[in-house]
Short mmCIF file of C-alpha atoms and ligand atoms in Angstrom, two decimals:
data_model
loop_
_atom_site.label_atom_id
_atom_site.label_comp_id
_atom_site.label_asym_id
_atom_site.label_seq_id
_atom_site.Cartn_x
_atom_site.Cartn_y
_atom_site.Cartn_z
CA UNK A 65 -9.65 -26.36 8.08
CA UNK A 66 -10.93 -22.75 6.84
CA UNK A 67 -8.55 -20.43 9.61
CA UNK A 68 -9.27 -16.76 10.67
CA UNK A 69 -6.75 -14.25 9.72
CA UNK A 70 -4.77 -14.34 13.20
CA UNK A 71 -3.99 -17.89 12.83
CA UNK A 72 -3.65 -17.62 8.69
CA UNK A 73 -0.84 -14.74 9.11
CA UNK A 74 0.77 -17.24 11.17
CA UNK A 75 0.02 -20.55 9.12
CA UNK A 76 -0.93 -19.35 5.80
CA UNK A 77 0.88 -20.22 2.35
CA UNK A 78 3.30 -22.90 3.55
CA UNK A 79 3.52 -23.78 7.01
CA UNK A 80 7.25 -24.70 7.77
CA UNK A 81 9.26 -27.41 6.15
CA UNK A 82 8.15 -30.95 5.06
CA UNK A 83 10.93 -32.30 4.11
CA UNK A 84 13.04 -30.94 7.78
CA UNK A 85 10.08 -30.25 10.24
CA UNK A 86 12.28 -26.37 10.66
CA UNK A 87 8.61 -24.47 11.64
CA UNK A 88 9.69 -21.64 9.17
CA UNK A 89 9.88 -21.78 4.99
CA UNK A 90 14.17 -22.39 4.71
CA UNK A 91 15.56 -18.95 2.54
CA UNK A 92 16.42 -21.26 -1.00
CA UNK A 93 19.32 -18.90 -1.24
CA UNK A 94 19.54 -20.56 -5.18
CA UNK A 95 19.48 -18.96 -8.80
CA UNK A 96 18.99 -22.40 -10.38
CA UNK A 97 18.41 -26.58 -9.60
CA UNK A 98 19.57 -29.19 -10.87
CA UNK A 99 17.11 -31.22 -13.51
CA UNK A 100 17.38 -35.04 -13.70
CA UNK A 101 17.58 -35.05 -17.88
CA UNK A 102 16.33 -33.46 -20.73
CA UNK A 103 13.17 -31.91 -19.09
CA UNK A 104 13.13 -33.63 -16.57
CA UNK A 105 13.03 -30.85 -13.60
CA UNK A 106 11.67 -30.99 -10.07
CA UNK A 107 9.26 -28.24 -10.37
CA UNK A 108 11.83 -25.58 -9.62
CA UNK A 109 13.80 -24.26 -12.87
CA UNK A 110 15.57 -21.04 -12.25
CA UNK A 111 14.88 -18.40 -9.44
CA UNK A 112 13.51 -15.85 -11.47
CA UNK A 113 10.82 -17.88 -12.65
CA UNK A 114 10.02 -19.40 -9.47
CA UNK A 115 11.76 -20.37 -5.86
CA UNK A 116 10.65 -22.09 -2.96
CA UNK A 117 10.63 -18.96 -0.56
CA UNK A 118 9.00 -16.69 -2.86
CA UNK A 119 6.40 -19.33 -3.46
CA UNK A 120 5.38 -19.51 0.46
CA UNK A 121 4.85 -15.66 0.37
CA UNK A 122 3.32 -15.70 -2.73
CA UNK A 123 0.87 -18.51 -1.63
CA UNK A 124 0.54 -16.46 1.81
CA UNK A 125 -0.42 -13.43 0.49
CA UNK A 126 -3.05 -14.67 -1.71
CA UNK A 127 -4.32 -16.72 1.22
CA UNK A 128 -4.51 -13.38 3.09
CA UNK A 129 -6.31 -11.92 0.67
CA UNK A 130 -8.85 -14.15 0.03
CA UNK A 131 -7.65 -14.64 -3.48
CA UNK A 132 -6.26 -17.57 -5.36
CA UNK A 133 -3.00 -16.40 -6.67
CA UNK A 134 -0.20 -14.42 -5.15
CA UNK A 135 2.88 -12.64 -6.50
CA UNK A 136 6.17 -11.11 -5.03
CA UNK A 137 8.05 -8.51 -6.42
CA UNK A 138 11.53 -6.58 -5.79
CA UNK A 139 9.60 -3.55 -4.25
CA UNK A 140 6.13 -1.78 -4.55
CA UNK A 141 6.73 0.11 -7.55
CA UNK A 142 8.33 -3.42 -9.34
CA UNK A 143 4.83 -4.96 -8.87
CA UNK A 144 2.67 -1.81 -9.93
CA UNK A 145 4.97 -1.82 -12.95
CA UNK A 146 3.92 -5.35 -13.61
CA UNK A 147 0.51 -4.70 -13.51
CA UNK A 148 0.67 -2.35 -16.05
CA UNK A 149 2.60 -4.26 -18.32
CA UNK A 150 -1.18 -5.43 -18.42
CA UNK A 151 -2.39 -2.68 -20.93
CA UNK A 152 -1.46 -1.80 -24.51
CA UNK A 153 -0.97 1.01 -26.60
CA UNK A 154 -3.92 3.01 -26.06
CA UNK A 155 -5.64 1.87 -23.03
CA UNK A 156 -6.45 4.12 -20.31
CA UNK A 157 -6.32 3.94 -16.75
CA UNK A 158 -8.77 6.32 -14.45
CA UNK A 159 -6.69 6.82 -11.21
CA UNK A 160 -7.35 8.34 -7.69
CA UNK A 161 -6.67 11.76 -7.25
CA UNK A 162 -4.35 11.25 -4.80
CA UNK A 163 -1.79 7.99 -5.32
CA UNK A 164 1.60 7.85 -4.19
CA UNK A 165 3.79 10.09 -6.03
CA UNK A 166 6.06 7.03 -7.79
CA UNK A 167 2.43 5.41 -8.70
CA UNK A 168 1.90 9.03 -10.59
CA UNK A 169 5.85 9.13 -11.44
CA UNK A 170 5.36 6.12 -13.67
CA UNK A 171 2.28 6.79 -14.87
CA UNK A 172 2.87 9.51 -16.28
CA UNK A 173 7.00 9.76 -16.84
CA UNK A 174 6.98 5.90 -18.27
CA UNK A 175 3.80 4.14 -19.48
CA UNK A 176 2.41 7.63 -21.00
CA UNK A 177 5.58 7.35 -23.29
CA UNK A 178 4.33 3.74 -24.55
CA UNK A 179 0.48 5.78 -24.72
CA UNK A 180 -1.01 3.67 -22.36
CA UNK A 181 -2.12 6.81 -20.60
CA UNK A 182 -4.40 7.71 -17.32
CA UNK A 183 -6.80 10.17 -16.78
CA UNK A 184 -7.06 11.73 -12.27
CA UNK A 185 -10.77 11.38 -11.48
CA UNK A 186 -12.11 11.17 -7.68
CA UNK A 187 -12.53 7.85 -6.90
CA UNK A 188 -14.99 8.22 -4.31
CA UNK A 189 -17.25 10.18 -6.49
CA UNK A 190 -19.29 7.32 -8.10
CA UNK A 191 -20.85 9.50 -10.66
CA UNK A 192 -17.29 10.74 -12.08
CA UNK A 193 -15.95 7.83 -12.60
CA UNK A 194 -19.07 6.54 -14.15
CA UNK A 195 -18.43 9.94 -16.41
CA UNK A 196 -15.21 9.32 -17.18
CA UNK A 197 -15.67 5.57 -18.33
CA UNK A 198 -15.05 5.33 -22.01
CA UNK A 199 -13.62 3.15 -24.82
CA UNK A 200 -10.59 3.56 -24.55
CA UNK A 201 -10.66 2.80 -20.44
CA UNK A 202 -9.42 -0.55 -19.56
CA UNK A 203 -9.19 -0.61 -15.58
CA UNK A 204 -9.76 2.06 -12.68
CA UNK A 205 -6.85 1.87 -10.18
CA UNK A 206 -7.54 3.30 -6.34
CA UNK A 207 -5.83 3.32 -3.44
CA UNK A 208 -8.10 3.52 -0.43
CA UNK A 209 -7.42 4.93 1.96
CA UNK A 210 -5.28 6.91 -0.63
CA UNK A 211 -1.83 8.58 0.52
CA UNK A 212 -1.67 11.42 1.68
CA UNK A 213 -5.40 12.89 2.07
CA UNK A 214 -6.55 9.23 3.06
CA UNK A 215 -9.81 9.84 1.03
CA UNK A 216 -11.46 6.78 0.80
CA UNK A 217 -13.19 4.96 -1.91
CA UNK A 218 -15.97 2.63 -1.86
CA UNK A 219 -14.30 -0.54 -3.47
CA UNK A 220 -18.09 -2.20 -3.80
CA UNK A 221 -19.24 0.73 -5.92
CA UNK A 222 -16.92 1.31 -7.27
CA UNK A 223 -15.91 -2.48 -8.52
CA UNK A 224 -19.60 -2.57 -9.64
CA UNK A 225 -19.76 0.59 -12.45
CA UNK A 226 -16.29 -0.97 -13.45
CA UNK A 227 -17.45 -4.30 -14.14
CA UNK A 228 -20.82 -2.94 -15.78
CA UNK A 229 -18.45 -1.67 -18.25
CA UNK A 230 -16.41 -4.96 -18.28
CA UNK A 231 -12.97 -2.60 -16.79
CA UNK A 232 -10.90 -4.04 -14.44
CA UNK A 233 -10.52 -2.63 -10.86
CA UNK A 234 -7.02 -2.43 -9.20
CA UNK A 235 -6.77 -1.62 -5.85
CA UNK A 236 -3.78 -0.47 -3.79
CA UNK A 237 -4.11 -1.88 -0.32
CA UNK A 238 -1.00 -0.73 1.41
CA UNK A 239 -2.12 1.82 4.18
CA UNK A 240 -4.63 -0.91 5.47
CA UNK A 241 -3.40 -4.58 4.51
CA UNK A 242 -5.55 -7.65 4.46
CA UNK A 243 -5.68 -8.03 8.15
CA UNK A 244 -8.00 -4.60 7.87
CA UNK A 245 -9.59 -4.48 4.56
CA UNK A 246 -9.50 -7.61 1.83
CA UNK A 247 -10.70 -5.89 -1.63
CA UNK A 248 -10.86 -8.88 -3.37
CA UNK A 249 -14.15 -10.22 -1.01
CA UNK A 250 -15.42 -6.46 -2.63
CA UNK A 251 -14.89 -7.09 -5.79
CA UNK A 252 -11.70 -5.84 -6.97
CA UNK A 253 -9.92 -7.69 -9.54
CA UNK A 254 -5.88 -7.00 -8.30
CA UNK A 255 -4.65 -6.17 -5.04
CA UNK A 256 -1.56 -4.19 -4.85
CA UNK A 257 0.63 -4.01 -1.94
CA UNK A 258 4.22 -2.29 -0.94
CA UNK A 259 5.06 -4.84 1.32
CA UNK A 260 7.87 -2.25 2.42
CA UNK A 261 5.31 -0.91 4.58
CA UNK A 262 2.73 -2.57 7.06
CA UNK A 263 3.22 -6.21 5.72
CA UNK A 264 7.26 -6.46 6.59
CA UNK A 265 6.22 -3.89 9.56
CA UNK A 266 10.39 -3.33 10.40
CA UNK A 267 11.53 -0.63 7.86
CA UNK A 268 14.21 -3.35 7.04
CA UNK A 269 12.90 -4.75 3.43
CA UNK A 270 11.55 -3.19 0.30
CA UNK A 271 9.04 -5.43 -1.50
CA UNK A 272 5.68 -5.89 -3.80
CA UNK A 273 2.94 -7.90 -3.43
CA UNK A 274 0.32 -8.65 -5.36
CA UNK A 275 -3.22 -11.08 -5.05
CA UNK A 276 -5.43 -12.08 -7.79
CA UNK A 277 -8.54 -14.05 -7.54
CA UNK A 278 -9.15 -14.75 -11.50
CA UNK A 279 -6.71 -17.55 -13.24
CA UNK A 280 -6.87 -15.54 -16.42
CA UNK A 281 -5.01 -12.53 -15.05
CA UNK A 282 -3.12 -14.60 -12.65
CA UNK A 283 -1.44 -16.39 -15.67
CA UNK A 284 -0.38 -13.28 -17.38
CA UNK A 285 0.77 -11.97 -14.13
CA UNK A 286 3.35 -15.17 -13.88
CA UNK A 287 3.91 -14.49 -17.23
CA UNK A 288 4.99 -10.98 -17.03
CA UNK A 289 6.76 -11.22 -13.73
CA UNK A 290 9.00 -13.90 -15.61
CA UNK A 291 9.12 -11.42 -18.45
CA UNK A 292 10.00 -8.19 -16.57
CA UNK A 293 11.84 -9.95 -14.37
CA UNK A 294 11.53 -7.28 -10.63
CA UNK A 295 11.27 -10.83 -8.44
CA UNK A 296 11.63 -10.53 -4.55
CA UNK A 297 14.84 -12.04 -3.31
CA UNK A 298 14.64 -15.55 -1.44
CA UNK A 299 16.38 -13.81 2.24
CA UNK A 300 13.86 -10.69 1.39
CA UNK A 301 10.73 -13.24 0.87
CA UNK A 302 12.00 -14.96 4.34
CA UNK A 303 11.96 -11.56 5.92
CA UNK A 304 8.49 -10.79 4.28
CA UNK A 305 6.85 -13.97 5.88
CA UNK A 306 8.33 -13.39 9.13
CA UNK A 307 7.31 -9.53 9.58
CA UNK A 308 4.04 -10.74 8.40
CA UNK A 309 3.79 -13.04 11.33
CA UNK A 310 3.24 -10.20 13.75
CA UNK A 311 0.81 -7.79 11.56
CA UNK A 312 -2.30 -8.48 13.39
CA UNK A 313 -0.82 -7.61 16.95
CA UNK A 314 0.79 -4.75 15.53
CA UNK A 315 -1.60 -3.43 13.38
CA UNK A 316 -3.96 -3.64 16.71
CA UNK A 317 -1.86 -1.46 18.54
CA UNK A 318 -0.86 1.08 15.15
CA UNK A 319 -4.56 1.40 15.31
CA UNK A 320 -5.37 2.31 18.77
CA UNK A 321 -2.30 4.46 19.10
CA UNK A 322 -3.75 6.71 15.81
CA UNK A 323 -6.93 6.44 16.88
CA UNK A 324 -6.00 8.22 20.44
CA UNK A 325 -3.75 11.01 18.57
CA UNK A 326 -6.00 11.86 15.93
CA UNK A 327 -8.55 12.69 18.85
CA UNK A 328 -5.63 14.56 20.46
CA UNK A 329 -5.03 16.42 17.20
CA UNK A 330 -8.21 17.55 16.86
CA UNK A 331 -9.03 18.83 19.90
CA UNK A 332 -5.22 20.29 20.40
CA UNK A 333 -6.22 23.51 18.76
CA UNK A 334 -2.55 23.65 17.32
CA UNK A 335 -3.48 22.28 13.70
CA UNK A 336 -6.23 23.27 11.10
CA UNK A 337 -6.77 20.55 9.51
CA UNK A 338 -6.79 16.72 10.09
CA UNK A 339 -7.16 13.52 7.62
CA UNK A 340 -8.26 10.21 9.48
CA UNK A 341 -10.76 8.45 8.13
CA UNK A 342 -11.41 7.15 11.48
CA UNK A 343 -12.84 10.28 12.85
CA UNK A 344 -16.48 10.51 12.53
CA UNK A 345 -16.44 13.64 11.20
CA UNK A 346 -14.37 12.42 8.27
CA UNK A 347 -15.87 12.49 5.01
CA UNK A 348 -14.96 9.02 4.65
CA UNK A 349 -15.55 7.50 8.09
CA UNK A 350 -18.97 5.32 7.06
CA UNK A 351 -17.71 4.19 3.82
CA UNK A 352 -14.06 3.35 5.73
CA UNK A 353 -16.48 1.54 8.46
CA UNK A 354 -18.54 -0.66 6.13
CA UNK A 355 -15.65 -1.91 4.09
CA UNK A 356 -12.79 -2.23 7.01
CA UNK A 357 -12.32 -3.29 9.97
CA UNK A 358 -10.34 -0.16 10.76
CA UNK A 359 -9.06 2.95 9.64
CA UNK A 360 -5.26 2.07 10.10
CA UNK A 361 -3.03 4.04 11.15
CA UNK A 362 -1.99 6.86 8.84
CA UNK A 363 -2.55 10.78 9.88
CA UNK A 364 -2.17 13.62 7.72
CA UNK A 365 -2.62 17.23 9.18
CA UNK A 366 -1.92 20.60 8.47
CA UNK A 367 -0.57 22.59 11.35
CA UNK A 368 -2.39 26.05 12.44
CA UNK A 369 -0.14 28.68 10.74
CA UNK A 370 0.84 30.00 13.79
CA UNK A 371 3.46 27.57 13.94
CA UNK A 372 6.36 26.85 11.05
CA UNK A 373 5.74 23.41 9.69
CA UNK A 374 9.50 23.47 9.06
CA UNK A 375 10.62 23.73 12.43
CA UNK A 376 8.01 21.32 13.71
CA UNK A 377 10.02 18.41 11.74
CA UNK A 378 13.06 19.75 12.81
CA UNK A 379 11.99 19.80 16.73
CA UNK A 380 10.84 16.31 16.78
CA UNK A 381 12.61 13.95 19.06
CA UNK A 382 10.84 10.53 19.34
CA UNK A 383 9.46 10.65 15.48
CA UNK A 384 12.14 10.37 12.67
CA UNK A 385 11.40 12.71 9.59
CA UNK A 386 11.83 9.17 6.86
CA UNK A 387 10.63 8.98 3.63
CA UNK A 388 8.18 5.34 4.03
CA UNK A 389 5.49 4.27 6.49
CA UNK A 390 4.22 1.28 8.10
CA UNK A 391 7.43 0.19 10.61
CA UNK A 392 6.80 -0.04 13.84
CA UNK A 393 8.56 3.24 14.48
CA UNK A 394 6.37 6.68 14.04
CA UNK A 395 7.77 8.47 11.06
CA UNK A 396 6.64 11.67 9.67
CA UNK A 397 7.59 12.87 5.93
CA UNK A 398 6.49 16.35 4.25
CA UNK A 399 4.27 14.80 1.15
CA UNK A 400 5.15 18.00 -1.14
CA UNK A 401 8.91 17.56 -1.39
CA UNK A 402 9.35 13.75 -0.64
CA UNK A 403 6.58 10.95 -1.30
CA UNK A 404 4.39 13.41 -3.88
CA UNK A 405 7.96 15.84 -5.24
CA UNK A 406 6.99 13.58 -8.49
CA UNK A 407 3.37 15.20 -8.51
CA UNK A 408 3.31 18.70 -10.02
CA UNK A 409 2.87 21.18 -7.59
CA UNK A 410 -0.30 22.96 -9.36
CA UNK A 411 -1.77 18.94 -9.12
CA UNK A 412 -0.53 18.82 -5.46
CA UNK A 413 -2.22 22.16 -4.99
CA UNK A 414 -5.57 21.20 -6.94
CA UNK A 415 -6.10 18.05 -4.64
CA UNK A 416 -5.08 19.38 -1.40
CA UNK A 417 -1.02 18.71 -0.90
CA UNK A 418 -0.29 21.40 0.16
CA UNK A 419 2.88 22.65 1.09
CA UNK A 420 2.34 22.53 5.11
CA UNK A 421 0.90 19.27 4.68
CA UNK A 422 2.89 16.79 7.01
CA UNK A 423 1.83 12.58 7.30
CA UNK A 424 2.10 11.05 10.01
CA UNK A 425 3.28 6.96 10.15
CA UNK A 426 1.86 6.21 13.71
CA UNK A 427 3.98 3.65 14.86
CA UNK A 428 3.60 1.20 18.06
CA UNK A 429 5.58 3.49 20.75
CA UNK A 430 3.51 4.63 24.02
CA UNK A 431 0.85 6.79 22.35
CA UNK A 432 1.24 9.52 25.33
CA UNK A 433 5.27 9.64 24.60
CA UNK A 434 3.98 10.59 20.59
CA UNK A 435 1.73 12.98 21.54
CA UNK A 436 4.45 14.22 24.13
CA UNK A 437 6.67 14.85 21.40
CA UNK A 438 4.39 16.41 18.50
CA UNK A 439 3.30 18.79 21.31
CA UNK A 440 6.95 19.85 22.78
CA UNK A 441 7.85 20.10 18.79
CA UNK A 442 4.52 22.07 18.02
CA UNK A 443 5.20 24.57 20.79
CA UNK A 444 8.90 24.81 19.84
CA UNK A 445 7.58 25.77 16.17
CA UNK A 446 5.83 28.83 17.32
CA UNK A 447 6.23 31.55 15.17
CA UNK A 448 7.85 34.71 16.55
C1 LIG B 501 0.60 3.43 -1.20
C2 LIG B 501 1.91 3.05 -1.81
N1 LIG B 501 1.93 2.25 -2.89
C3 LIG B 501 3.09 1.88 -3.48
C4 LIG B 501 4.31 2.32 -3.01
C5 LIG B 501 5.57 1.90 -3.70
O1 LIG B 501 6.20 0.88 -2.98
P1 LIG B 501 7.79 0.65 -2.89
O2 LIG B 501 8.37 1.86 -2.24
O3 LIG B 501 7.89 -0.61 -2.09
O4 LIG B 501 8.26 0.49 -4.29
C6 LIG B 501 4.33 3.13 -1.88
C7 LIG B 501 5.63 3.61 -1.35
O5 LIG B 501 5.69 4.50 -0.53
C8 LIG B 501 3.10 3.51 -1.27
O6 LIG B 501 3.07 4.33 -0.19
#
């Protein structure tokens, strides 16, 4: 029976236990099993490789994603690490201009020592990214909407010039998840995901997760993740398919709630600036609407400079100034000194971090009590 993605969150990968009839995947809190003889295991041969909790994610999130294969991962950055275990000594990646910063940080602090190197282009400019396509370029890696200027790129376009040229196209999928935008159905090759964020939904597990449709890059995938060895923990898996339970319901209300304070924001006359691509007026608002169905629920703004972005985080009461996004509390986080401190400011500058730049994690609280409290902590930030 082919299930819609309310009931697949719920029933995807591996619905409960056979063996028990327990209606959730037991935590196979083991590092190794027992094998009958000389080769003669029962499927499972030592946790790193594989276990039975990890599995049902893994299985989930590819059935989420509309892909075939699915991978979990001690944390975001464990997975993206993976993935570019991928390339060799002088391949090229062509990245978004604006990633998260510990996407950049090993970019360019790690895999540029081993010269598999990356070149920034703007991902939503199809013609530079046809430009930039050379040789030497082996895959194009977005993230759309990409943190913290949520500029969005076409994935279908974009998937397109990158397949014309035989590249592979990797696409981070955090900020929106599969229950808003599936990049796989557009073409991408890999899907990305810090399941820290949207997926666990409870600012209570750090994880990675990663969907592939194509059996060739699935396999090396396995086989790196063996390799490399950054595997998801069985209680952290269990924790991962239970927060994932609930992402449709919540992401429904993290989307209305941003939806209603980016409208507030703008019209406040208290800030200068503000990145949603679910405002019309966002450069990105048809592309965002034709490929998703939403524009989740991640606001970046800059404040008017009457008022002292540093004093605004300080006078916040409801919102908690965190590093991370994606719980179902609102947290805010200054992009130039915490998620994008690995970015170097003249980059941050060139792209449009800028120093007053705060992001905004709109969580599921009573959208009048947020905008209650960025407005008491604007006015409190007046300047003198
Ligand atoms: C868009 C995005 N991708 C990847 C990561 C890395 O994930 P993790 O922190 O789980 O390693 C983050 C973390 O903030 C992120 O925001």
């Amino acid at each position: 029976m082919s299930l819609k993605i309310d009931s697949l969150l719920i029933h995807g990968g591996i619905d409960g236990d056979e063996t028990t009839g327990a209606v959730n995947v037991p935590v196979y809190q083991t590092s190794t099993y027992k094998q009958d003889g000389l080769g003669k295991d029962r499927g499972w041969e030592y946790s790193r490789t594989g276990n039975p909790t990890r599995a049902a994610l893994e299985k989930l999130i590819a059935d989420l994603e509309q892909g075939e294969y699915g991978l979990a991962f001690a944390s975001g950055l464990a997975a993206i690490n993976t993935i570019l275990s991928l390339f060799k000594r002088g391949d090229k990646l062509l990245v978004s201009d604006n990633i998260y910063g510990g996407t950049f940080r090993i970019l360019d602090n790690v895999f540029k020592n081993f010269d598999i190197t990356y070149e920034i282009v703007d991902t939503s400019d199809e013609a530079a990214i046809e430009a930039a396509i050379d040789d030497s370029v082996k895959a194009v890696y977005i993230e759309t909407p990409a943190n913290p200027l949520l500029t969005v790129t076409d994935i279908e376009a974009v998937s397109k010039i990158a397949h014309r040229h035989d590249k592979l196209v990797i696409v981070d999928n955090t900020f929106l998840t599969p229950y808003l935008q599936r990049p796989l159905t557009l073409g991408a090759d890999i899907v990305i995901h810090s399941g820290t964020k949207y997926l666990g939904g409870h600012s209570d597990t750090i994880s990675g997760l990663v969907a592939v449709k194509r059996k060739d890059i699935a396999d090396r995938l396995y086989y790196l993740q063996n390799a490399i060895g950054g595997v998801l923990a069985p209680w952290d898996s269990f924790l991962m398919i239970r927060g994932i339970k609930t992402l449709g319901v919540r992401m429904d209300r993290h989307v209305a709630n941003a939806e209603k304070i980016a409208r507030w924001l703008v019209g406040s006359g208290y800030v200068s600036k503000v990145y949603y691509p679910g405002l019309k007026t966002d450069p990105g608002y048809e592309v965002q609407k034709k490929q998703a169905d939403g524009a989740g629920a991640m606001i970046s703004f800059v404040l008017d400079p009457k008022y002292d972005y540093k004093k605004f985080y300080e006078s916040l009461k409801l919102i908690t100034l965190a590093e991370s996004l994606g719980g179902v509390e609102s947290l805010v986080c200054h992009p130039a000194t915490m998620t994008h401190a690995a970015i170097p400011r003249e980059i941050r500058q060139e792209v449009g971090i800028v120093d007053e730049l705060i992001r905004f994690s709109v969580g599921i609280e009573d959208a009048d009590d947020l905008i209650s409290d960025l407005e008491q902590a604007i006015k409190a930030s007046k300047k003198a």
